[in-house]
Coordinates of N, CA and C in Angstrom, one line a residue:
Chain A
G252 N 12.6 0.7 -13.0 CA 11.7 1.7 -12.4 C 10.2 1.1 -12.7
Q253 N 9.3 1.9 -12.3 CA 7.9 1.5 -12.4 C 7.1 2.8 -12.6
N254 N 5.9 2.5 -13.4 CA 5.0 3.6 -13.6 C 3.6 3.0 -13.5
I255 N 2.8 3.5 -12.7 CA 1.4 3.0 -12.5 C 0.4 4.1 -12.7
D256 N -0.6 3.8 -13.5 CA -1.6 4.9 -13.8 C -3.0 4.3 -13.6
Q257 N -3.7 5.1 -12.7 CA -5.1 4.8 -12.5 C -5.8 6.1 -12.3
P258 N -7.2 6.1 -12.6 CA -8.0 7.4 -12.5 C -7.9 7.9 -11.0
T259 N -7.9 9.1 -10.8 CA -7.9 9.7 -9.6 C -9.2 9.5 -8.8
E260 N -10.3 9.8 -9.4 CA -11.6 9.7 -8.8 C -12.6 9.1 -9.8
M261 N -13.6 8.4 -9.2 CA -14.7 7.9 -10.0 C -16.0 8.0 -9.1
T262 N -17.1 8.2 -9.7 CA -18.4 8.2 -9.0 C -19.3 7.2 -9.6
A263 N -20.2 6.6 -8.9 CA -21.2 5.6 -9.3 C -22.4 5.6 -8.5
T264 N -23.5 5.0 -9.0 CA -24.7 5.0 -8.2 C -24.9 3.5 -7.6
E265 N -25.5 3.5 -6.4 CA -25.7 2.3 -5.7 C -26.4 1.4 -6.6
G266 N -26.0 0.1 -6.7 CA -26.6 -1.0 -7.5 C -25.9 -1.0 -8.9
A267 N -25.1 -0.1 -9.3 CA -24.5 -0.1 -10.6 C -23.2 -1.0 -10.6
I268 N -22.6 -0.9 -11.8 CA -21.3 -1.6 -12.0 C -20.3 -0.5 -12.3
V269 N -19.1 -0.7 -11.8 CA -18.0 0.2 -12.1 C -16.8 -0.5 -12.4
Q270 N -16.0 0.0 -13.3 CA -14.7 -0.7 -13.7 C -13.5 0.4 -13.5
I271 N -12.6 -0.1 -12.6 CA -11.5 0.8 -12.4 C -10.2 0.2 -13.1
N272 N -9.7 1.0 -14.0 CA -8.6 0.6 -14.8 C -7.2 0.9 -14.2
C273 N -6.2 0.1 -14.6 CA -4.9 0.3 -14.1 C -3.9 -0.1 -15.2
T274 N -3.0 0.9 -15.6 CA -2.0 0.4 -16.5 C -0.7 0.6 -15.8
Y275 N 0.3 -0.2 -16.1 CA 1.5 -0.2 -15.4 C 2.7 -0.6 -16.3
Q276 N 3.9 -0.1 -15.8 CA 5.1 -0.5 -16.5 C 6.1 -0.8 -15.3
T277 N 6.5 -2.1 -15.3 CA 7.4 -2.5 -14.2 C 8.4 -3.4 -14.8
S278 N 9.5 -3.6 -14.0 CA 10.5 -4.6 -14.4 C 10.3 -5.8 -13.5
G279 N 10.5 -7.0 -14.0 CA 10.4 -8.1 -13.2 C 9.0 -8.4 -12.7
F280 N 8.0 -8.3 -13.5 CA 6.7 -8.4 -13.1 C 6.4 -9.8 -12.6
N281 N 5.7 -9.9 -11.4 CA 5.4 -11.2 -10.8 C 3.9 -11.4 -10.5
G282 N 3.1 -10.3 -10.7 CA 1.7 -10.4 -10.4 C 1.2 -9.1 -10.0
L283 N -0.1 -9.0 -9.8 CA -0.6 -7.6 -9.5 C -1.7 -7.8 -8.4
F284 N -1.7 -6.9 -7.5 CA -2.7 -6.9 -6.3 C -3.7 -5.7 -6.5
W285 N -4.8 -5.9 -6.0 CA -5.8 -4.8 -5.7 C -6.1 -4.8 -4.3
Y286 N -6.0 -3.6 -3.7 CA -6.3 -3.3 -2.3 C -7.4 -2.3 -2.2
Q287 N -8.2 -2.4 -1.1 CA -9.2 -1.4 -0.8 C -8.8 -0.7 0.4
Q288 N -9.0 0.6 0.5 CA -8.7 1.4 1.6 C -9.8 2.4 1.9
H289 N -10.5 2.2 3.1 CA -11.5 3.2 3.5 C -10.7 4.3 4.2
A290 N -11.3 5.4 4.2 CA -10.7 6.6 4.8 C -10.3 6.4 6.2
G291 N -9.1 6.7 6.5 CA -8.6 6.6 7.8 C -8.3 5.2 8.3
E292 N -8.3 4.3 7.4 CA -8.0 2.8 7.7 C -6.8 2.3 6.9
A293 N -6.4 1.1 7.3 CA -5.3 0.5 6.5 C -5.9 -0.2 5.3
P294 N -5.0 -0.4 4.2 CA -5.5 -1.1 3.1 C -5.8 -2.6 3.4
T295 N -6.8 -3.1 2.7 CA -7.0 -4.5 2.9 C -7.1 -5.2 1.6
F296 N -6.7 -6.5 1.5 CA -6.5 -7.3 0.3 C -7.9 -7.5 -0.4
L297 N -7.8 -7.3 -1.7 CA -9.0 -7.7 -2.5 C -8.8 -8.8 -3.5
S298 N -7.6 -8.7 -4.3 CA -7.4 -9.8 -5.2 C -5.9 -9.8 -5.7
Y299 N -5.6 -10.9 -6.2 CA -4.2 -11.1 -6.7 C -4.3 -11.8 -8.0
N300 N -3.7 -11.3 -9.1 CA -3.7 -11.9 -10.5 C -2.2 -12.1 -10.9
V301 N -2.0 -13.4 -11.3 CA -0.7 -13.7 -11.8 C -0.8 -14.0 -13.3
L302 N -1.8 -14.8 -13.6 CA -2.0 -15.2 -15.0 C -3.0 -14.2 -15.7
D303 N -2.9 -14.2 -17.0 CA -3.9 -13.4 -17.8 C -5.3 -14.0 -17.6
G304 N -6.3 -13.0 -17.6 CA -7.7 -13.5 -17.5 C -8.4 -12.8 -16.3
L305 N -9.6 -13.3 -16.1 CA -10.5 -12.7 -15.1 C -10.6 -13.6 -14.0
E306 N -10.4 -13.0 -12.7 CA -10.6 -13.8 -11.4 C -11.8 -13.1 -10.8
E307 N -12.8 -14.0 -10.5 CA -14.0 -13.5 -10.0 C -14.2 -13.9 -8.5
K308 N -14.6 -13.0 -7.6 CA -14.7 -13.3 -6.2 C -15.9 -12.5 -5.7
G309 N -17.0 -13.1 -5.7 CA -18.3 -12.5 -5.3 C -18.6 -11.2 -6.2
R310 N -18.8 -10.1 -5.5 CA -19.2 -8.9 -6.3 C -18.0 -8.3 -7.0
F311 N -16.8 -8.7 -6.6 CA -15.6 -8.1 -7.2 C -14.9 -9.1 -8.1
S312 N -14.4 -8.6 -9.2 CA -13.6 -9.4 -10.2 C -12.4 -8.5 -10.6
S313 N -11.3 -9.2 -10.9 CA -10.1 -8.5 -11.3 C -9.6 -9.2 -12.6
F314 N -9.1 -8.3 -13.5 CA -8.6 -8.8 -14.8 C -7.2 -8.4 -15.0
L315 N -6.4 -9.3 -15.7 CA -5.1 -9.0 -16.0 C -4.7 -9.3 -17.4
S316 N -4.0 -8.4 -18.1 CA -3.3 -8.7 -19.3 C -1.9 -8.4 -19.1
R317 N -1.0 -9.3 -19.1 CA 0.4 -9.1 -18.8 C 1.0 -8.4 -20.0
S318 N 0.7 -8.9 -21.3 CA 1.3 -8.3 -22.5 C 1.0 -6.9 -22.6
K319 N -0.2 -6.4 -22.1 CA -0.6 -5.0 -22.3 C -0.3 -4.2 -21.1
G320 N 0.2 -4.8 -20.0 CA 0.4 -4.1 -18.8 C -0.8 -3.4 -18.3
Y321 N -1.9 -4.2 -18.2 CA -3.2 -3.6 -18.0 C -4.0 -4.5 -17.1
S322 N -4.7 -3.9 -16.1 CA -5.6 -4.6 -15.2 C -6.8 -3.8 -14.9
Y323 N -7.9 -4.4 -14.6 CA -9.1 -3.6 -14.1 C -9.7 -4.4 -12.9
L324 N -10.3 -3.6 -12.1 CA -11.2 -4.1 -11.0 C -12.6 -3.8 -11.4
L325 N -13.4 -4.8 -11.3 CA -14.8 -4.7 -11.6 C -15.7 -4.9 -10.3
L326 N -16.5 -3.9 -10.0 CA -17.3 -4.0 -8.9 C -18.8 -4.0 -9.3
K327 N -19.5 -5.0 -8.9 CA -20.9 -5.2 -9.3 C -21.8 -4.9 -8.1
E328 N -23.0 -4.6 -8.4 CA -24.1 -4.4 -7.4 C -23.6 -3.4 -6.3
L329 N -23.1 -2.3 -6.7 CA -22.4 -1.4 -5.8 C -23.2 -1.1 -4.6
Q330 N -22.5 -1.0 -3.4 CA -23.2 -0.6 -2.2 C -22.5 0.6 -1.6
M331 N -23.1 1.3 -0.7 CA -22.6 2.5 -0.2 C -21.3 2.2 0.5
K332 N -21.2 1.1 1.1 CA -19.9 0.7 1.8 C -18.7 0.6 0.9
D333 N -19.0 0.5 -0.4 CA -17.9 0.3 -1.4 C -17.2 1.7 -1.7
S334 N -17.7 2.7 -1.1 CA -17.0 4.0 -1.2 C -15.7 3.9 -0.5
A335 N -14.6 4.1 -1.3 CA -13.2 3.9 -0.7 C -12.3 4.2 -1.8
S336 N -11.0 4.1 -1.5 CA -9.9 4.1 -2.5 C -9.6 2.7 -2.9
Y337 N -9.3 2.5 -4.2 CA -8.9 1.2 -4.7 C -7.4 1.4 -5.3
L338 N -6.5 0.6 -4.7 CA -5.1 0.7 -5.0 C -4.7 -0.5 -5.9
C339 N -4.1 -0.1 -7.0 CA -3.5 -1.1 -7.9 C -2.0 -1.2 -7.5
A340 N -1.5 -2.5 -7.4 CA -0.2 -2.7 -7.0 C 0.5 -3.8 -7.7
P341 N 1.3 -3.5 -8.7 CA 2.1 -4.6 -9.3 C 3.4 -4.9 -8.6
Y342 N 3.8 -6.2 -8.6 CA 5.1 -6.5 -8.0 C 6.1 -6.1 -9.0
N343 N 7.1 -5.3 -8.5 CA 8.3 -4.8 -9.3 C 9.4 -5.7 -8.7
T344 N 9.8 -6.7 -9.6 CA 10.8 -7.6 -9.1 C 10.4 -8.4 -7.9
D345 N 10.6 -7.9 -6.8 CA 10.3 -8.6 -5.6 C 9.6 -7.7 -4.5
K346 N 9.3 -6.5 -4.9 CA 8.6 -5.7 -3.9 C 7.3 -5.0 -4.5
L347 N 6.4 -4.7 -3.6 CA 5.1 -4.3 -4.0 C 5.0 -2.7 -4.0
I348 N 4.8 -2.2 -5.2 CA 4.6 -0.7 -5.4 C 3.2 -0.4 -5.7
F349 N 2.7 0.6 -5.0 CA 1.3 1.0 -5.2 C 1.1 2.2 -6.1
G350 N 0.0 2.1 -6.8 CA -0.4 3.3 -7.6 C -1.0 4.3 -6.6
T351 N -1.3 5.5 -7.1 CA -1.9 6.5 -6.2 C -3.3 6.3 -5.8
G352 N -4.0 5.3 -6.4 CA -5.3 4.9 -6.0 C -6.4 5.7 -6.6
T353 N -7.6 5.0 -6.7 CA -8.7 5.6 -7.3 C -9.8 5.8 -6.2
R354 N -10.2 7.0 -6.0 CA -11.2 7.2 -4.9 C -12.6 7.1 -5.6
L355 N -13.3 6.1 -5.1 CA -14.7 5.8 -5.6 C -15.7 6.3 -4.6
Q356 N -16.7 7.1 -5.1 CA -17.7 7.5 -4.4 C -19.0 7.0 -4.9
V357 N -19.8 6.2 -4.0 CA -21.0 5.6 -4.4 C -22.1 6.4 -3.8
F358 N -23.1 6.9 -4.7 CA -24.2 7.7 -4.3 C -25.5 6.9 -4.4
P359 N -26.4 7.2 -3.4 CA -27.7 6.5 -3.4 C -28.6 6.8 -4.6
Chain B
G206 N 0.0 -10.6 19.3 CA -1.2 -10.5 18.7 C -1.2 -11.1 17.3
A207 N -2.3 -11.3 16.7 CA -2.5 -12.0 15.4 C -2.1 -11.1 14.2
G208 N -2.2 -9.8 14.3 CA -2.0 -8.9 13.2 C -0.7 -8.1 13.3
V209 N -0.4 -7.2 12.4 CA 0.7 -6.3 12.4 C 0.4 -5.2 13.4
S210 N 1.4 -5.0 14.3 CA 1.2 -4.0 15.3 C 2.2 -2.9 15.1
Q211 N 1.7 -1.6 15.2 CA 2.5 -0.4 15.1 C 2.3 0.5 16.3
S212 N 3.4 1.1 16.7 CA 3.4 2.1 17.7 C 4.4 3.2 17.5
P213 N 4.1 4.4 18.0 CA 2.8 4.8 18.5 C 1.8 5.0 17.5
S214 N 0.5 5.0 17.8 CA -0.5 5.2 16.8 C -0.6 6.7 16.4
N215 N -0.2 7.6 17.3 CA -0.1 9.0 17.0 C 1.1 9.6 17.6
K216 N 1.8 10.4 16.9 CA 3.0 11.1 17.4 C 3.0 12.6 16.9
V217 N 3.0 13.5 17.9 CA 3.2 14.9 17.5 C 4.6 15.3 18.0
T218 N 5.3 15.9 17.2 CA 6.7 16.3 17.5 C 7.0 17.7 17.0
E219 N 8.0 18.3 17.5 CA 8.5 19.6 17.0 C 9.4 19.5 15.8
K220 N 9.4 20.4 14.9 CA 10.4 20.3 13.9 C 11.9 20.3 14.4
G221 N 12.6 19.4 13.9 CA 14.0 19.3 14.3 C 14.3 18.1 15.2
K222 N 13.3 17.6 15.8 CA 13.4 16.4 16.7 C 13.4 15.1 16.0
D223 N 14.0 14.1 16.6 CA 14.1 12.8 16.0 C 12.9 12.0 16.5
V224 N 12.4 11.1 15.6 CA 11.3 10.2 16.1 C 11.5 8.8 15.6
E225 N 11.1 7.9 16.4 CA 11.2 6.4 16.1 C 9.8 5.8 16.0
L226 N 9.5 5.1 15.0 CA 8.3 4.4 14.8 C 8.5 2.8 14.8
R227 N 7.7 2.1 15.5 CA 7.9 0.7 15.7 C 7.0 -0.1 14.9
C228 N 7.4 -1.3 14.4 CA 6.4 -2.2 13.7 C 6.8 -3.7 14.1
D229 N 5.7 -4.3 14.6 CA 5.8 -5.7 15.1 C 5.0 -6.5 14.0
P230 N 5.7 -7.3 13.1 CA 5.0 -7.9 12.1 C 4.4 -9.2 12.6
I231 N 3.6 -9.9 11.7 CA 3.0 -11.1 12.0 C 4.1 -12.2 12.2
S232 N 4.0 -13.0 13.2 CA 5.0 -14.0 13.5 C 5.2 -14.9 12.3
G233 N 6.5 -15.1 11.9 CA 6.8 -16.0 10.8 C 6.9 -15.3 9.5
H234 N 6.4 -14.0 9.4 CA 6.5 -13.3 8.1 C 7.9 -12.9 7.9
T235 N 8.4 -13.2 6.7 CA 9.8 -12.9 6.4 C 9.9 -11.5 5.7
A236 N 8.9 -11.0 5.1 CA 9.0 -9.8 4.4 C 8.3 -8.7 5.2
L237 N 8.9 -7.5 5.2 CA 8.4 -6.4 5.9 C 8.6 -5.1 5.1
Y238 N 7.6 -4.3 5.0 CA 7.6 -3.1 4.2 C 7.2 -1.9 5.2
W239 N 7.8 -0.8 4.8 CA 7.3 0.6 5.3 C 6.9 1.4 4.1
Y240 N 5.7 2.0 4.3 CA 5.2 2.9 3.3 C 4.7 4.2 4.1
R241 N 4.7 5.3 3.3 CA 4.2 6.6 3.8 C 3.0 7.0 3.0
Q242 N 2.1 7.5 3.7 CA 0.9 8.0 3.1 C 0.5 9.4 3.6
S243 N 0.7 10.4 2.7 CA 0.3 11.7 3.1 C -1.2 11.9 2.8
L244 N -1.8 12.9 3.4 CA -3.3 13.1 3.4 C -3.8 13.1 2.0
G245 N -4.8 12.2 1.7 CA -5.4 12.1 0.4 C -4.5 11.6 -0.7
Q246 N -3.3 11.1 -0.3 CA -2.4 10.6 -1.4 C -2.3 9.0 -1.3
G247 N -1.6 8.5 -2.3 CA -1.4 7.1 -2.3 C -0.2 6.6 -1.4
L248 N 0.1 5.4 -1.5 CA 1.2 4.8 -0.6 C 2.5 5.0 -1.3
E249 N 3.5 5.6 -0.6 CA 4.7 5.8 -1.1 C 5.7 4.8 -0.5
F250 N 6.3 4.0 -1.3 CA 7.2 3.0 -0.9 C 8.4 3.5 -0.2
L251 N 8.8 3.0 1.0 CA 10.0 3.6 1.7 C 11.2 2.5 1.6
I252 N 10.9 1.3 2.3 CA 11.9 0.4 2.4 C 11.4 -1.0 2.5
Y253 N 12.1 -2.0 2.2 CA 11.6 -3.4 2.1 C 12.7 -4.3 2.7
F254 N 12.3 -5.2 3.7 CA 13.2 -6.2 4.3 C 12.6 -7.5 3.8
Q255 N 13.6 -8.4 3.4 CA 13.2 -9.8 3.0 C 14.3 -10.7 3.7
G256 N 13.9 -11.4 4.7 CA 14.7 -12.4 5.4 C 16.0 -11.7 5.9
N257 N 17.1 -12.4 5.5 CA 18.4 -11.9 5.9 C 19.1 -11.2 4.8
S258 N 18.4 -10.9 3.8 CA 18.9 -10.1 2.7 C 19.1 -8.6 3.0
A259 N 20.0 -8.0 2.3 CA 20.2 -6.5 2.5 C 18.8 -5.8 2.1
P260 N 18.4 -4.9 3.0 CA 17.1 -4.2 2.7 C 17.2 -3.4 1.4
D261 N 16.0 -3.2 0.8 CA 15.9 -2.3 -0.4 C 15.5 -1.0 0.1
K262 N 16.4 -0.1 0.1 CA 16.2 1.3 0.7 C 15.9 2.3 -0.4
S263 N 15.5 1.8 -1.6 CA 15.4 2.8 -2.7 C 14.3 3.8 -2.6
G264 N 13.4 3.6 -1.6 CA 12.3 4.6 -1.5 C 12.5 5.6 -0.4
L265 N 13.6 5.5 0.4 CA 13.8 6.4 1.4 C 14.0 7.9 0.8
P266 N 13.3 8.8 1.2 CA 13.4 10.1 0.6 C 14.6 10.9 0.9
S267 N 15.3 10.7 2.0 CA 16.6 11.5 2.3 C 17.4 10.6 3.3
D268 N 18.6 11.1 3.6 CA 19.4 10.4 4.5 C 18.9 10.7 6.0
R269 N 17.9 11.4 6.1 CA 17.3 11.6 7.5 C 16.5 10.4 7.9
F270 N 16.1 9.6 6.9 CA 15.3 8.4 7.2 C 16.2 7.1 7.2
S271 N 16.0 6.3 8.2 CA 16.6 5.0 8.2 C 15.7 4.0 8.9
A272 N 16.0 2.7 8.7 CA 15.2 1.7 9.3 C 16.1 0.5 9.5
E273 N 15.7 -0.3 10.5 CA 16.4 -1.5 10.8 C 15.4 -2.5 11.2
R274 N 15.9 -3.8 11.1 CA 15.0 -4.9 11.5 C 15.8 -5.8 12.2
T275 N 15.5 -6.0 13.5 CA 16.4 -6.8 14.5 C 15.8 -8.2 14.5
G276 N 16.7 -9.1 14.3 CA 16.4 -10.5 14.5 C 15.3 -11.0 13.5
G277 N 15.2 -10.3 12.4 CA 14.2 -10.7 11.4 C 12.8 -10.5 11.8
S278 N 12.6 -9.7 12.9 CA 11.2 -9.5 13.4 C 10.8 -8.0 13.4
V279 N 11.0 -7.5 14.6 CA 10.6 -6.1 14.9 C 11.4 -5.1 14.0
S280 N 10.8 -4.1 13.5 CA 11.4 -3.1 12.7 C 11.2 -1.7 13.4
T281 N 12.2 -0.9 13.2 CA 12.1 0.5 13.7 C 12.4 1.5 12.5
L282 N 11.6 2.4 12.2 CA 11.8 3.5 11.3 C 12.2 4.7 12.1
T283 N 13.3 5.3 11.7 CA 13.8 6.5 12.5 C 13.9 7.7 11.5
I284 N 13.3 8.7 11.9 CA 13.4 10.0 11.1 C 14.2 11.0 12.0
Q285 N 15.3 11.5 11.5 CA 16.1 12.5 12.2 C 15.7 13.9 11.8
R286 N 15.9 14.8 12.7 CA 15.6 16.3 12.3 C 14.4 16.4 11.5
T287 N 13.3 16.0 12.1 CA 12.0 16.0 11.4 C 11.6 17.4 10.8
Q288 N 11.0 17.3 9.6 CA 10.6 18.5 9.0 C 9.0 18.4 8.8
Q289 N 8.4 19.6 8.6 CA 6.9 19.5 8.5 C 6.4 18.7 7.3
E290 N 7.2 18.6 6.3 CA 6.8 17.7 5.1 C 6.8 16.2 5.5
D291 N 7.4 15.9 6.6 CA 7.5 14.5 7.1 C 6.1 14.1 7.7
S292 N 5.2 15.0 7.9 CA 3.9 14.7 8.5 C 3.1 13.8 7.6
A293 N 2.7 12.6 8.0 CA 2.1 11.6 7.3 C 1.7 10.5 8.1
V294 N 1.0 9.5 7.5 CA 0.8 8.2 8.2 C 1.8 7.2 7.7
Y295 N 2.5 6.6 8.6 CA 3.5 5.7 8.2 C 3.0 4.3 8.5
L296 N 2.8 3.5 7.4 CA 2.2 2.2 7.4 C 3.3 1.1 7.3
C297 N 3.2 0.1 8.1 CA 4.1 -1.1 8.0 C 3.2 -2.3 7.6
A298 N 3.8 -3.1 6.7 CA 3.1 -4.3 6.3 C 4.0 -5.5 6.3
S299 N 3.5 -6.7 6.5 CA 4.3 -7.9 6.4 C 3.7 -8.9 5.5
S300 N 4.5 -9.8 5.0 CA 3.9 -10.9 4.2 C 4.8 -12.2 4.6
L301 N 4.1 -13.3 4.3 CA 4.7 -14.6 4.6 C 6.0 -14.8 3.8
M302 N 6.0 -14.3 2.6 CA 7.2 -14.4 1.7 C 7.2 -13.3 0.8
G303 N 8.4 -12.8 0.4 CA 8.5 -11.8 -0.6 C 8.1 -12.3 -1.9
G304 N 7.8 -11.4 -2.9 CA 7.6 -11.7 -4.3 C 6.1 -12.0 -4.6
T305 N 5.4 -12.8 -3.8 CA 4.1 -13.2 -4.2 C 3.1 -13.1 -3.0
G306 N 3.6 -12.9 -1.8 CA 2.7 -13.0 -0.7 C 1.9 -11.7 -0.5
E307 N 0.6 -12.0 0.0 CA -0.3 -11.0 0.3 C 0.2 -10.1 1.4
L308 N 0.2 -8.8 1.4 CA 0.6 -8.0 2.4 C -0.5 -7.7 3.5
F309 N -0.1 -7.8 4.7 CA -1.0 -7.5 5.8 C -0.5 -6.2 6.4
F310 N -1.4 -5.2 6.6 CA -1.0 -3.9 7.1 C -1.4 -3.6 8.5
G311 N -0.5 -2.9 9.2 CA -0.8 -2.4 10.5 C -1.7 -1.2 10.3
E312 N -2.2 -0.6 11.5 CA -3.1 0.5 11.5 C -2.3 1.9 11.2
G313 N -1.0 1.8 11.2 CA -0.3 3.0 10.9 C 0.1 3.8 12.1
S314 N 1.1 4.6 11.9 CA 1.5 5.6 12.9 C 1.4 7.0 12.3
R315 N 0.5 7.8 12.8 CA 0.3 9.2 12.3 C 1.2 10.1 12.9
L316 N 2.1 10.7 12.1 CA 3.1 11.6 12.6 C 2.8 13.0 12.1
T317 N 2.7 13.9 13.1 CA 2.5 15.3 12.9 C 3.7 16.1 13.4
V318 N 4.3 16.9 12.5 CA 5.5 17.7 12.8 C 5.1 19.2 12.8
L319 N 5.2 19.8 14.0 CA 4.8 21.1 14.1 C 5.8 22.2 13.7

């Protein structure tokens, strides 16, 4: 089975930094994805972590600790367009299971 | 096309009717997923196809739901005797390989059961 936990909602101010946490318990862990989903649109890929540590990609970074079953997504220099849901998705054996997502609202 | 294609984009049906939703994955992608997303909720896993292996149906909510994938390409999700709680967006995604491949999503089929 699998259990994925992330905050339901977060708010932040334009230009700030926000960290979205995700804890998970899965069997046969192969890696963890983060996806972004704007309202009414399909999810789009943000990052993929297999090894422990921080992966940086522009304004977005993702961290993974396999031993702790923990990941976070770090968003820097927030922009209004970053208002969206952020979905944590660990691989469970060989299929991708999504958390319920964190809805981030960025205010001016 | 270059992306995952789903049809219909919108479907309104009456309670008790059967519906079929179609997904055309990216050419060459061996893995195909169906997810369901109710309004304001996360993605609920339904079913997973990987190559010629038996599909993982562990997420199907009831025996009214079924899916097939013909020739390792196009997939059809069938919901029989639809209920109002089936109303949701049904998302299809494909990846080049199962296990580690990035998922590419279609735009979804929005199902409304009256």
